[in-house]
């Protein structure tokens, strides 16, 4: 059993990489441990940078995105009982788009299967060799196979098998003293653009999933028990943290999903070992405040697809050799922006009055300074890839 590129992980990173390689005539096999239904239902972020939407459209995978995605030209910082709009498009010429990761995965799965792609669900990878590249896996019948290849792409997430196969990794991490309680609610959004709210009781985010579905988040302690948050308490707390002096109202509706997500930053270096390349959450994690996780995974595989295309077209290893350093420049910029947004907007339970006053001063500056708004807008809509 042989292919040119073995891709471990059938999330958006692995599927997009397979699709981009297919467009260049490069064969791949995608090995995903979960079943198709699970992968297509897995709830994740859905705020897409301009570069992410561009590559989906240019690759022919953006038809439903263009039809159903919600394009945003700005966002709101809300604190001190008032809202302050950041005009993203006016400042950068770029937009962001709300389109759920679950929908991207559905689009890419359908695209790969329609194109005759080899995507294998419920396939457990039990070993890999990065030097004489091959991946050993167990299929749905329990039989063990070895897939020989030229290169391996580890797109299997934070808990996958790819990163542990890289010797000599340096890792950098930070745990945050809070988590997000996130809900999906069958209620039209109360806003046309995202609201990032800083309140004495903690951070809150009003996002959107569709014209009929809202996605909202509350800052909670990292060890919080979700059973302590009945629906009525969630809506009461959201209303308090979003409250403004002009009487803005939050729409309430049936909550269909709730979960608590811890917040951390993590980077592994390098993102390559021999013929194994790490991409997405296998190499880095960001707190969700900056909406960078999915977009970083996309930028990784764009860089990797370009490098593999050059290798097969010309025999040059130049871009492959630069893969890790190229990706890490963007990773660390996104890590800093996500850290900055997180510390700017959340209430640190250990913060004293001095620290809280500094935070409010910083928020005032960002809301009033054209330079500060531009910095936020440039990072939020996405810096150049590669």
JSON list of N, CA, C and O in Angstrom, two decimals, residues 24 28 40 42 56 65 94 99 119 160 165 170 180 221 231 235 253 260 267 273 275 278 292 309 319 340-341 382 385:
[
{"chain": "A", "resi": 24, "resn": "UNK", "atom": "N", "xyz": [-3.00, 19.73, -7.34]},
{"chain": "A", "resi": 24, "resn": "UNK", "atom": "CA", "xyz": [-1.68, 19.77, -7.97]},
{"chain": "A", "resi": 24, "resn": "UNK", "atom": "C", "xyz": [-1.25, 18.39, -8.49]},
{"chain": "A", "resi": 24, "resn": "UNK", "atom": "O", "xyz": [-0.09, 18.20, -8.87]},
{"chain": "A", "resi": 28, "resn": "UNK", "atom": "N", "xyz": [-2.71, 11.44, -2.01]},
{"chain": "A", "resi": 28, "resn": "UNK", "atom": "CA", "xyz": [-2.63, 11.36, -0.55]},
{"chain": "A", "resi": 28, "resn": "UNK", "atom": "C", "xyz": [-3.66, 10.38, -0.03]},
{"chain": "A", "resi": 28, "resn": "UNK", "atom": "O", "xyz": [-4.65, 10.07, -0.71]},
{"chain": "A", "resi": 40, "resn": "UNK", "atom": "N", "xyz": [-17.92, 15.27, 11.42]},
{"chain": "A", "resi": 40, "resn": "UNK", "atom": "CA", "xyz": [-18.77, 16.30, 10.83]},
{"chain": "A", "resi": 40, "resn": "UNK", "atom": "C", "xyz": [-19.67, 16.99, 11.85]},
{"chain": "A", "resi": 40, "resn": "UNK", "atom": "O", "xyz": [-20.28, 18.01, 11.53]},
{"chain": "A", "resi": 42, "resn": "UNK", "atom": "N", "xyz": [-18.42, 17.60, 15.16]},
{"chain": "A", "resi": 42, "resn": "UNK", "atom": "CA", "xyz": [-17.55, 18.11, 16.22]},
{"chain": "A", "resi": 42, "resn": "UNK", "atom": "C", "xyz": [-17.58, 19.64, 16.23]},
{"chain": "A", "resi": 42, "resn": "UNK", "atom": "O", "xyz": [-17.20, 20.29, 15.27]},
{"chain": "A", "resi": 56, "resn": "UNK", "atom": "N", "xyz": [-10.20, 28.75, 0.47]},
{"chain": "A", "resi": 56, "resn": "UNK", "atom": "CA", "xyz": [-11.35, 27.86, 0.26]},
{"chain": "A", "resi": 56, "resn": "UNK", "atom": "C", "xyz": [-12.04, 28.18, -1.06]},
{"chain": "A", "resi": 56, "resn": "UNK", "atom": "O", "xyz": [-12.39, 27.27, -1.83]},
{"chain": "A", "resi": 65, "resn": "UNK", "atom": "N", "xyz": [-19.82, 28.20, 1.62]},
{"chain": "A", "resi": 65, "resn": "UNK", "atom": "CA", "xyz": [-19.30, 29.30, 2.43]},
{"chain": "A", "resi": 65, "resn": "UNK", "atom": "C", "xyz": [-19.81, 30.64, 1.92]},
{"chain": "A", "resi": 65, "resn": "UNK", "atom": "O", "xyz": [-20.27, 31.49, 2.70]},
{"chain": "A", "resi": 94, "resn": "UNK", "atom": "N", "xyz": [-9.83, 44.28, 4.73]},
{"chain": "A", "resi": 94, "resn": "UNK", "atom": "CA", "xyz": [-10.15, 42.85, 4.81]},
{"chain": "A", "resi": 94, "resn": "UNK", "atom": "C", "xyz": [-11.38, 42.61, 5.68]},
{"chain": "A", "resi": 94, "resn": "UNK", "atom": "O", "xyz": [-11.76, 43.49, 6.47]},
{"chain": "A", "resi": 99, "resn": "UNK", "atom": "N", "xyz": [-18.34, 31.08, 9.81]},
{"chain": "A", "resi": 99, "resn": "UNK", "atom": "CA", "xyz": [-18.75, 29.85, 9.13]},
{"chain": "A", "resi": 99, "resn": "UNK", "atom": "C", "xyz": [-18.17, 28.70, 9.94]},
{"chain": "A", "resi": 99, "resn": "UNK", "atom": "O", "xyz": [-16.95, 28.57, 10.07]},
{"chain": "A", "resi": 119, "resn": "UNK", "atom": "N", "xyz": [-10.15, 8.84, 1.82]},
{"chain": "A", "resi": 119, "resn": "UNK", "atom": "CA", "xyz": [-10.32, 9.29, 3.20]},
{"chain": "A", "resi": 119, "resn": "UNK", "atom": "C", "xyz": [-10.83, 8.11, 4.00]},
{"chain": "A", "resi": 119, "resn": "UNK", "atom": "O", "xyz": [-11.93, 7.61, 3.74]},
{"chain": "A", "resi": 160, "resn": "UNK", "atom": "N", "xyz": [-2.75, 13.67, 19.38]},
{"chain": "A", "resi": 160, "resn": "UNK", "atom": "CA", "xyz": [-2.46, 12.67, 18.37]},
{"chain": "A", "resi": 160, "resn": "UNK", "atom": "C", "xyz": [-1.11, 12.00, 18.54]},
{"chain": "A", "resi": 160, "resn": "UNK", "atom": "O", "xyz": [-0.35, 12.28, 19.48]},
{"chain": "A", "resi": 165, "resn": "UNK", "atom": "N", "xyz": [6.23, 11.61, 18.01]},
{"chain": "A", "resi": 165, "resn": "UNK", "atom": "CA", "xyz": [7.20, 10.96, 17.14]},
{"chain": "A", "resi": 165, "resn": "UNK", "atom": "C", "xyz": [8.35, 11.88, 16.73]},
{"chain": "A", "resi": 165, "resn": "UNK", "atom": "O", "xyz": [9.26, 11.45, 16.01]},
{"chain": "A", "resi": 170, "resn": "UNK", "atom": "N", "xyz": [11.21, 21.08, 21.57]},
{"chain": "A", "resi": 170, "resn": "UNK", "atom": "CA", "xyz": [11.10, 22.09, 22.63]},
{"chain": "A", "resi": 170, "resn": "UNK", "atom": "C", "xyz": [9.65, 22.52, 22.69]},
{"chain": "A", "resi": 170, "resn": "UNK", "atom": "O", "xyz": [9.04, 22.80, 21.66]},
{"chain": "A", "resi": 180, "resn": "UNK", "atom": "N", "xyz": [-13.70, 28.90, 29.40]},
{"chain": "A", "resi": 180, "resn": "UNK", "atom": "CA", "xyz": [-14.91, 29.41, 28.75]},
{"chain": "A", "resi": 180, "resn": "UNK", "atom": "C", "xyz": [-16.04, 28.41, 28.90]},
{"chain": "A", "resi": 180, "resn": "UNK", "atom": "O", "xyz": [-15.89, 27.23, 28.57]},
{"chain": "A", "resi": 221, "resn": "UNK", "atom": "N", "xyz": [-14.24, 29.81, 36.21]},
{"chain": "A", "resi": 221, "resn": "UNK", "atom": "CA", "xyz": [-13.01, 29.19, 36.72]},
{"chain": "A", "resi": 221, "resn": "UNK", "atom": "C", "xyz": [-12.70, 27.90, 35.95]},
{"chain": "A", "resi": 221, "resn": "UNK", "atom": "O", "xyz": [-13.61, 27.22, 35.46]},
{"chain": "A", "resi": 231, "resn": "UNK", "atom": "N", "xyz": [-29.68, 26.67, 32.72]},
{"chain": "A", "resi": 231, "resn": "UNK", "atom": "CA", "xyz": [-29.89, 27.64, 31.63]},
{"chain": "A", "resi": 231, "resn": "UNK", "atom": "C", "xyz": [-30.22, 29.04, 32.15]},
{"chain": "A", "resi": 231, "resn": "UNK", "atom": "O", "xyz": [-29.71, 30.04, 31.66]},
{"chain": "A", "resi": 235, "resn": "UNK", "atom": "N", "xyz": [-28.19, 32.65, 31.22]},
{"chain": "A", "resi": 235, "resn": "UNK", "atom": "CA", "xyz": [-28.77, 33.83, 30.59]},
{"chain": "A", "resi": 235, "resn": "UNK", "atom": "C", "xyz": [-28.69, 35.06, 31.51]},
{"chain": "A", "resi": 235, "resn": "UNK", "atom": "O", "xyz": [-28.42, 36.18, 31.04]},
{"chain": "A", "resi": 253, "resn": "UNK", "atom": "N", "xyz": [-33.10, 32.15, 24.33]},
{"chain": "A", "resi": 253, "resn": "UNK", "atom": "CA", "xyz": [-33.78, 31.06, 23.66]},
{"chain": "A", "resi": 253, "resn": "UNK", "atom": "C", "xyz": [-33.30, 29.72, 24.18]},
{"chain": "A", "resi": 253, "resn": "UNK", "atom": "O", "xyz": [-32.45, 29.66, 25.09]},
{"chain": "A", "resi": 260, "resn": "UNK", "atom": "N", "xyz": [-17.56, 23.34, 28.79]},
{"chain": "A", "resi": 260, "resn": "UNK", "atom": "CA", "xyz": [-16.53, 24.18, 29.39]},
{"chain": "A", "resi": 260, "resn": "UNK", "atom": "C", "xyz": [-15.19, 23.83, 28.77]},
{"chain": "A", "resi": 260, "resn": "UNK", "atom": "O", "xyz": [-14.81, 22.66, 28.71]},
{"chain": "A", "resi": 267, "resn": "UNK", "atom": "N", "xyz": [3.17, 25.74, 22.13]},
{"chain": "A", "resi": 267, "resn": "UNK", "atom": "CA", "xyz": [3.91, 25.68, 20.87]},
{"chain": "A", "resi": 267, "resn": "UNK", "atom": "C", "xyz": [4.99, 24.62, 20.99]},
{"chain": "A", "resi": 267, "resn": "UNK", "atom": "O", "xyz": [5.70, 24.54, 22.00]},
{"chain": "A", "resi": 273, "resn": "UNK", "atom": "N", "xyz": [10.32, 16.79, 11.49]},
{"chain": "A", "resi": 273, "resn": "UNK", "atom": "CA", "xyz": [11.39, 15.83, 11.76]},
{"chain": "A", "resi": 273, "resn": "UNK", "atom": "C", "xyz": [11.52, 14.92, 10.55]},
{"chain": "A", "resi": 273, "resn": "UNK", "atom": "O", "xyz": [10.60, 14.16, 10.23]},
{"chain": "A", "resi": 275, "resn": "UNK", "atom": "N", "xyz": [10.95, 13.38, 7.43]},
{"chain": "A", "resi": 275, "resn": "UNK", "atom": "CA", "xyz": [9.88, 13.51, 6.45]},
{"chain": "A", "resi": 275, "resn": "UNK", "atom": "C", "xyz": [8.49, 13.60, 7.09]},
{"chain": "A", "resi": 275, "resn": "UNK", "atom": "O", "xyz": [7.48, 13.38, 6.43]},
{"chain": "A", "resi": 278, "resn": "UNK", "atom": "N", "xyz": [4.47, 18.53, 11.13]},
{"chain": "A", "resi": 278, "resn": "UNK", "atom": "CA", "xyz": [3.34, 18.78, 12.01]},
{"chain": "A", "resi": 278, "resn": "UNK", "atom": "C", "xyz": [2.56, 20.00, 11.52]},
{"chain": "A", "resi": 278, "resn": "UNK", "atom": "O", "xyz": [3.15, 20.96, 11.03]},
{"chain": "A", "resi": 292, "resn": "UNK", "atom": "N", "xyz": [-7.84, 32.33, 16.37]},
{"chain": "A", "resi": 292, "resn": "UNK", "atom": "CA", "xyz": [-6.70, 31.99, 15.53]},
{"chain": "A", "resi": 292, "resn": "UNK", "atom": "C", "xyz": [-6.48, 30.49, 15.31]},
{"chain": "A", "resi": 292, "resn": "UNK", "atom": "O", "xyz": [-5.74, 30.12, 14.41]},
{"chain": "A", "resi": 309, "resn": "UNK", "atom": "N", "xyz": [4.32, 20.84, -3.41]},
{"chain": "A", "resi": 309, "resn": "UNK", "atom": "CA", "xyz": [4.12, 21.07, -4.84]},
{"chain": "A", "resi": 309, "resn": "UNK", "atom": "C", "xyz": [5.45, 21.42, -5.51]},
{"chain": "A", "resi": 309, "resn": "UNK", "atom": "O", "xyz": [5.78, 20.90, -6.58]},
{"chain": "A", "resi": 319, "resn": "UNK", "atom": "N", "xyz": [11.58, 24.98, -0.01]},
{"chain": "A", "resi": 319, "resn": "UNK", "atom": "CA", "xyz": [10.41, 25.33, 0.79]},
{"chain": "A", "resi": 319, "resn": "UNK", "atom": "C", "xyz": [10.14, 24.31, 1.89]},
{"chain": "A", "resi": 319, "resn": "UNK", "atom": "O", "xyz": [9.70, 24.69, 2.98]},
{"chain": "A", "resi": 340, "resn": "UNK", "atom": "N", "xyz": [-2.58, 38.54, 24.05]},
{"chain": "A", "resi": 340, "resn": "UNK", "atom": "CA", "xyz": [-2.90, 39.95, 24.27]},
{"chain": "A", "resi": 340, "resn": "UNK", "atom": "C", "xyz": [-4.41, 40.16, 24.40]},
{"chain": "A", "resi": 340, "resn": "UNK", "atom": "O", "xyz": [-4.88, 40.84, 25.32]},
{"chain": "A", "resi": 341, "resn": "UNK", "atom": "N", "xyz": [-5.17, 39.57, 23.48]},
{"chain": "A", "resi": 341, "resn": "UNK", "atom": "CA", "xyz": [-6.63, 39.70, 23.55]},
{"chain": "A", "resi": 341, "resn": "UNK", "atom": "C", "xyz": [-7.18, 39.07, 24.84]},
{"chain": "A", "resi": 341, "resn": "UNK", "atom": "O", "xyz": [-8.10, 39.60, 25.47]},
{"chain": "A", "resi": 382, "resn": "UNK", "atom": "N", "xyz": [-6.14, 38.77, 9.88]},
{"chain": "A", "resi": 382, "resn": "UNK", "atom": "CA", "xyz": [-5.13, 37.84, 9.39]},
{"chain": "A", "resi": 382, "resn": "UNK", "atom": "C", "xyz": [-3.99, 38.47, 8.65]},
{"chain": "A", "resi": 382, "resn": "UNK", "atom": "O", "xyz": [-4.19, 39.20, 7.69]},
{"chain": "A", "resi": 385, "resn": "UNK", "atom": "N", "xyz": [0.18, 34.98, 4.73]},
{"chain": "A", "resi": 385, "resn": "UNK", "atom": "CA", "xyz": [0.57, 33.58, 4.95]},
{"chain": "A", "resi": 385, "resn": "UNK", "atom": "C", "xyz": [1.88, 33.31, 4.23]},
{"chain": "A", "resi": 385, "resn": "UNK", "atom": "O", "xyz": [2.01, 33.61, 3.03]}
]
